[in-house]
Amino acid sequence: MTESTLPAVPGEADPSLGVAEAAVPEPQVVAVRSGMFGAHDGGDTSGYGRLRRVVALPGAATRPYGEWFDEAADTLERVFPAYGDAVEAVVVDRGELTFHVRPEHLVGFCQTLRDDPTLRFEMCLGVSGVHFPEQTGRELHAVYPLLSITHNRRVRVEVSVPDGAAQIPSVVSVYPANDWHERETWDFFGIEFTGHPALTRILMPDDWPGHPQRKDYPLGGIPVEYKGAEIPPPDQRRSYT
């Protein structure tokens, strides 16, 4: 076996590749969940109670990141003076580049991504909320997918905040179309986007209690009547786990 045919060591760059690839980081296990339906207060007659699922997040990548990712990171380090304080981690996973940014630097970071001519991420495709109740102090995440029409590239910016102080600066001043997306994320996850021009619910009624897409939101809903039969809320039905 020659040197060129040696198998790659896990976590190291493959010497046969023409472009340097980032080492594969160890995933971060945040939870091990059981069952399928989310209820745990009754007998299991389905067998799904034996299911076990590991919830793992990709770990921080180390240089070289591969592809054009190093060029983007180098540019940000050069033109955004607070890069070292702003970026908590850079994650490369499944061919995607994600910058984990501290909330106080989010607006300036996004403006740099939009305005620098070598980056030019002109379009923000919205903001998605994610709830990881097992991540103490980082339970709520806001994820911003950005698109560069100029360079045909995509990048993601992610911000994490604690459940008890879920405040993230609004990026509507940089990406005006995010007005509606931030309202939806506030409505469903309870993340308060400070500086938003009119942060009100967008889908649920104004007096609706709680935020329905959080994982700690009660399963119970509004009782439904169908052809005279009463269908109770999910958390009052028979448990299968």
Short mmCIF file of C-alpha atoms in Angstrom, two decimals, residues 80-219:
data_model
loop_
_atom_site.label_atom_id
_atom_site.label_comp_id
_atom_site.label_asym_id
_atom_site.label_seq_id
_atom_site.Cartn_x
_atom_site.Cartn_y
_atom_site.Cartn_z
CA PHE A 80 -15.48 43.30 11.41
CA PRO A 81 -13.30 44.53 14.31
CA ALA A 82 -15.32 42.73 17.01
CA TYR A 83 -15.09 39.33 15.27
CA GLY A 84 -13.16 37.70 18.13
CA ASP A 85 -15.71 38.79 20.71
CA ALA A 86 -18.75 38.30 18.50
CA VAL A 87 -18.24 34.76 17.19
CA GLU A 88 -18.60 32.02 19.77
CA ALA A 89 -18.01 29.16 17.33
CA VAL A 90 -17.85 28.33 13.64
CA VAL A 91 -19.63 25.12 12.66
CA VAL A 92 -19.20 23.29 9.36
CA ASP A 93 -21.72 20.49 9.03
CA ARG A 94 -23.26 18.78 5.99
CA GLY A 95 -21.59 21.25 3.67
CA GLU A 96 -23.04 24.29 5.48
CA LEU A 97 -21.25 27.13 7.26
CA THR A 98 -22.76 28.52 10.48
CA PHE A 99 -21.48 31.39 12.63
CA HIS A 100 -22.66 31.28 16.25
CA VAL A 101 -22.81 34.95 17.24
CA ARG A 102 -23.39 36.65 20.58
CA PRO A 103 -26.65 38.65 20.62
CA GLU A 104 -25.09 42.05 21.27
CA HIS A 105 -23.05 41.81 18.04
CA LEU A 106 -25.78 40.36 15.80
CA VAL A 107 -26.86 43.55 13.98
CA GLY A 108 -23.34 44.73 13.17
CA PHE A 109 -22.32 41.21 12.10
CA CYS A 110 -25.29 40.94 9.72
CA GLN A 111 -24.65 44.40 8.30
CA THR A 112 -21.06 43.42 7.53
CA LEU A 113 -22.23 40.24 5.82
CA ARG A 114 -24.64 42.31 3.74
CA ASP A 115 -22.45 45.29 2.83
CA ASP A 116 -18.93 43.95 2.29
CA PRO A 117 -18.43 43.53 -1.50
CA THR A 118 -16.61 40.20 -1.14
CA LEU A 119 -19.42 38.77 1.01
CA ARG A 120 -22.64 40.48 -0.19
CA PHE A 121 -25.25 38.36 1.59
CA GLU A 122 -28.05 40.64 0.42
CA MET A 123 -30.99 38.47 1.43
CA CYS A 124 -32.07 37.06 4.78
CA LEU A 125 -34.53 34.22 4.29
CA GLY A 126 -36.19 34.75 7.66
CA VAL A 127 -35.48 33.62 11.21
CA SER A 128 -36.36 30.25 12.72
CA GLY A 129 -36.72 29.55 16.42
CA VAL A 130 -35.40 26.37 18.03
CA HIS A 131 -35.94 25.21 21.60
CA PHE A 132 -33.40 22.96 23.34
CA PRO A 133 -34.62 22.76 26.97
CA GLU A 134 -31.64 20.55 27.85
CA GLN A 135 -29.10 23.29 27.01
CA THR A 136 -29.01 25.16 30.30
CA GLY A 137 -28.47 28.87 29.69
CA ARG A 138 -28.82 28.44 25.90
CA GLU A 139 -32.31 27.03 25.60
CA LEU A 140 -33.62 29.25 22.82
CA HIS A 141 -31.90 29.62 19.45
CA ALA A 142 -32.62 31.98 16.53
CA VAL A 143 -31.28 30.82 13.16
CA TYR A 144 -30.85 33.23 10.22
CA PRO A 145 -30.22 31.70 6.76
CA LEU A 146 -28.53 34.25 4.49
CA LEU A 147 -28.19 34.17 0.71
CA SER A 148 -25.69 35.98 -1.49
CA ILE A 149 -27.29 36.50 -4.88
CA THR A 150 -24.07 38.13 -6.10
CA HIS A 151 -21.82 35.15 -5.31
CA ASN A 152 -24.45 32.36 -5.18
CA ARG A 153 -23.49 31.35 -1.64
CA ARG A 154 -25.37 30.58 1.54
CA VAL A 155 -24.39 30.99 5.18
CA ARG A 156 -26.19 30.76 8.49
CA VAL A 157 -26.00 32.93 11.59
CA GLU A 158 -27.21 31.46 14.88
CA VAL A 159 -27.80 33.18 18.22
CA SER A 160 -28.48 31.43 21.55
CA VAL A 161 -30.10 33.00 24.60
CA PRO A 162 -31.28 31.72 27.99
CA ASP A 163 -34.93 30.94 28.54
CA GLY A 164 -35.35 33.50 31.30
CA ALA A 165 -33.86 36.38 29.29
CA ALA A 166 -34.80 35.58 25.71
CA GLN A 167 -33.94 38.90 24.10
CA ILE A 168 -32.22 39.28 20.73
CA PRO A 169 -31.77 42.56 18.82
CA SER A 170 -34.02 42.89 15.78
CA VAL A 171 -32.28 42.83 12.38
CA VAL A 172 -35.15 44.60 10.62
CA SER A 173 -32.92 47.66 10.18
CA VAL A 174 -30.58 45.49 8.08
CA TYR A 175 -33.08 43.07 6.53
CA PRO A 176 -36.51 44.80 6.48
CA ALA A 177 -38.34 41.67 5.27
CA ASN A 178 -37.55 40.01 8.60
CA ASP A 179 -40.31 42.11 10.19
CA TRP A 180 -42.88 39.33 9.75
CA HIS A 181 -40.48 36.47 10.46
CA GLU A 182 -39.43 37.93 13.80
CA ARG A 183 -43.08 38.34 14.77
CA GLU A 184 -43.72 34.67 13.99
CA THR A 185 -40.70 33.55 16.03
CA TRP A 186 -41.84 35.72 18.94
CA ASP A 187 -45.35 34.28 18.64
CA PHE A 188 -44.30 30.63 18.63
CA PHE A 189 -41.11 30.62 20.75
CA GLY A 190 -41.28 33.71 22.97
CA ILE A 191 -38.00 35.24 21.75
CA GLU A 192 -38.28 39.01 22.19
CA PHE A 193 -36.64 40.91 19.33
CA THR A 194 -35.70 44.22 20.90
CA GLY A 195 -36.03 47.24 18.62
CA HIS A 196 -38.64 45.58 16.40
CA PRO A 197 -41.08 48.20 15.06
CA ALA A 198 -44.24 46.29 16.09
CA LEU A 199 -43.57 43.01 17.91
CA THR A 200 -47.05 41.47 18.15
CA ARG A 201 -48.41 38.00 17.54
CA ILE A 202 -48.92 37.10 13.91
CA LEU A 203 -50.81 33.76 13.96
CA MET A 204 -52.12 33.17 17.48
CA PRO A 205 -54.69 35.52 19.08
CA ASP A 206 -53.23 38.45 21.00
CA ASP A 207 -54.42 37.02 24.33
CA TRP A 208 -53.12 33.49 23.69
CA PRO A 209 -51.19 32.15 26.71
CA GLY A 210 -47.69 30.83 26.05
CA HIS A 211 -45.75 30.04 22.88
CA PRO A 212 -46.97 26.84 21.16
CA GLN A 213 -43.79 25.55 19.48
CA ARG A 214 -41.70 25.42 22.64
CA LYS A 215 -41.02 21.89 23.84
CA ASP A 216 -42.28 22.72 27.33
CA TYR A 217 -45.64 23.89 25.99
CA PRO A 218 -48.52 21.68 27.26
CA LEU A 219 -49.72 19.05 24.84
#
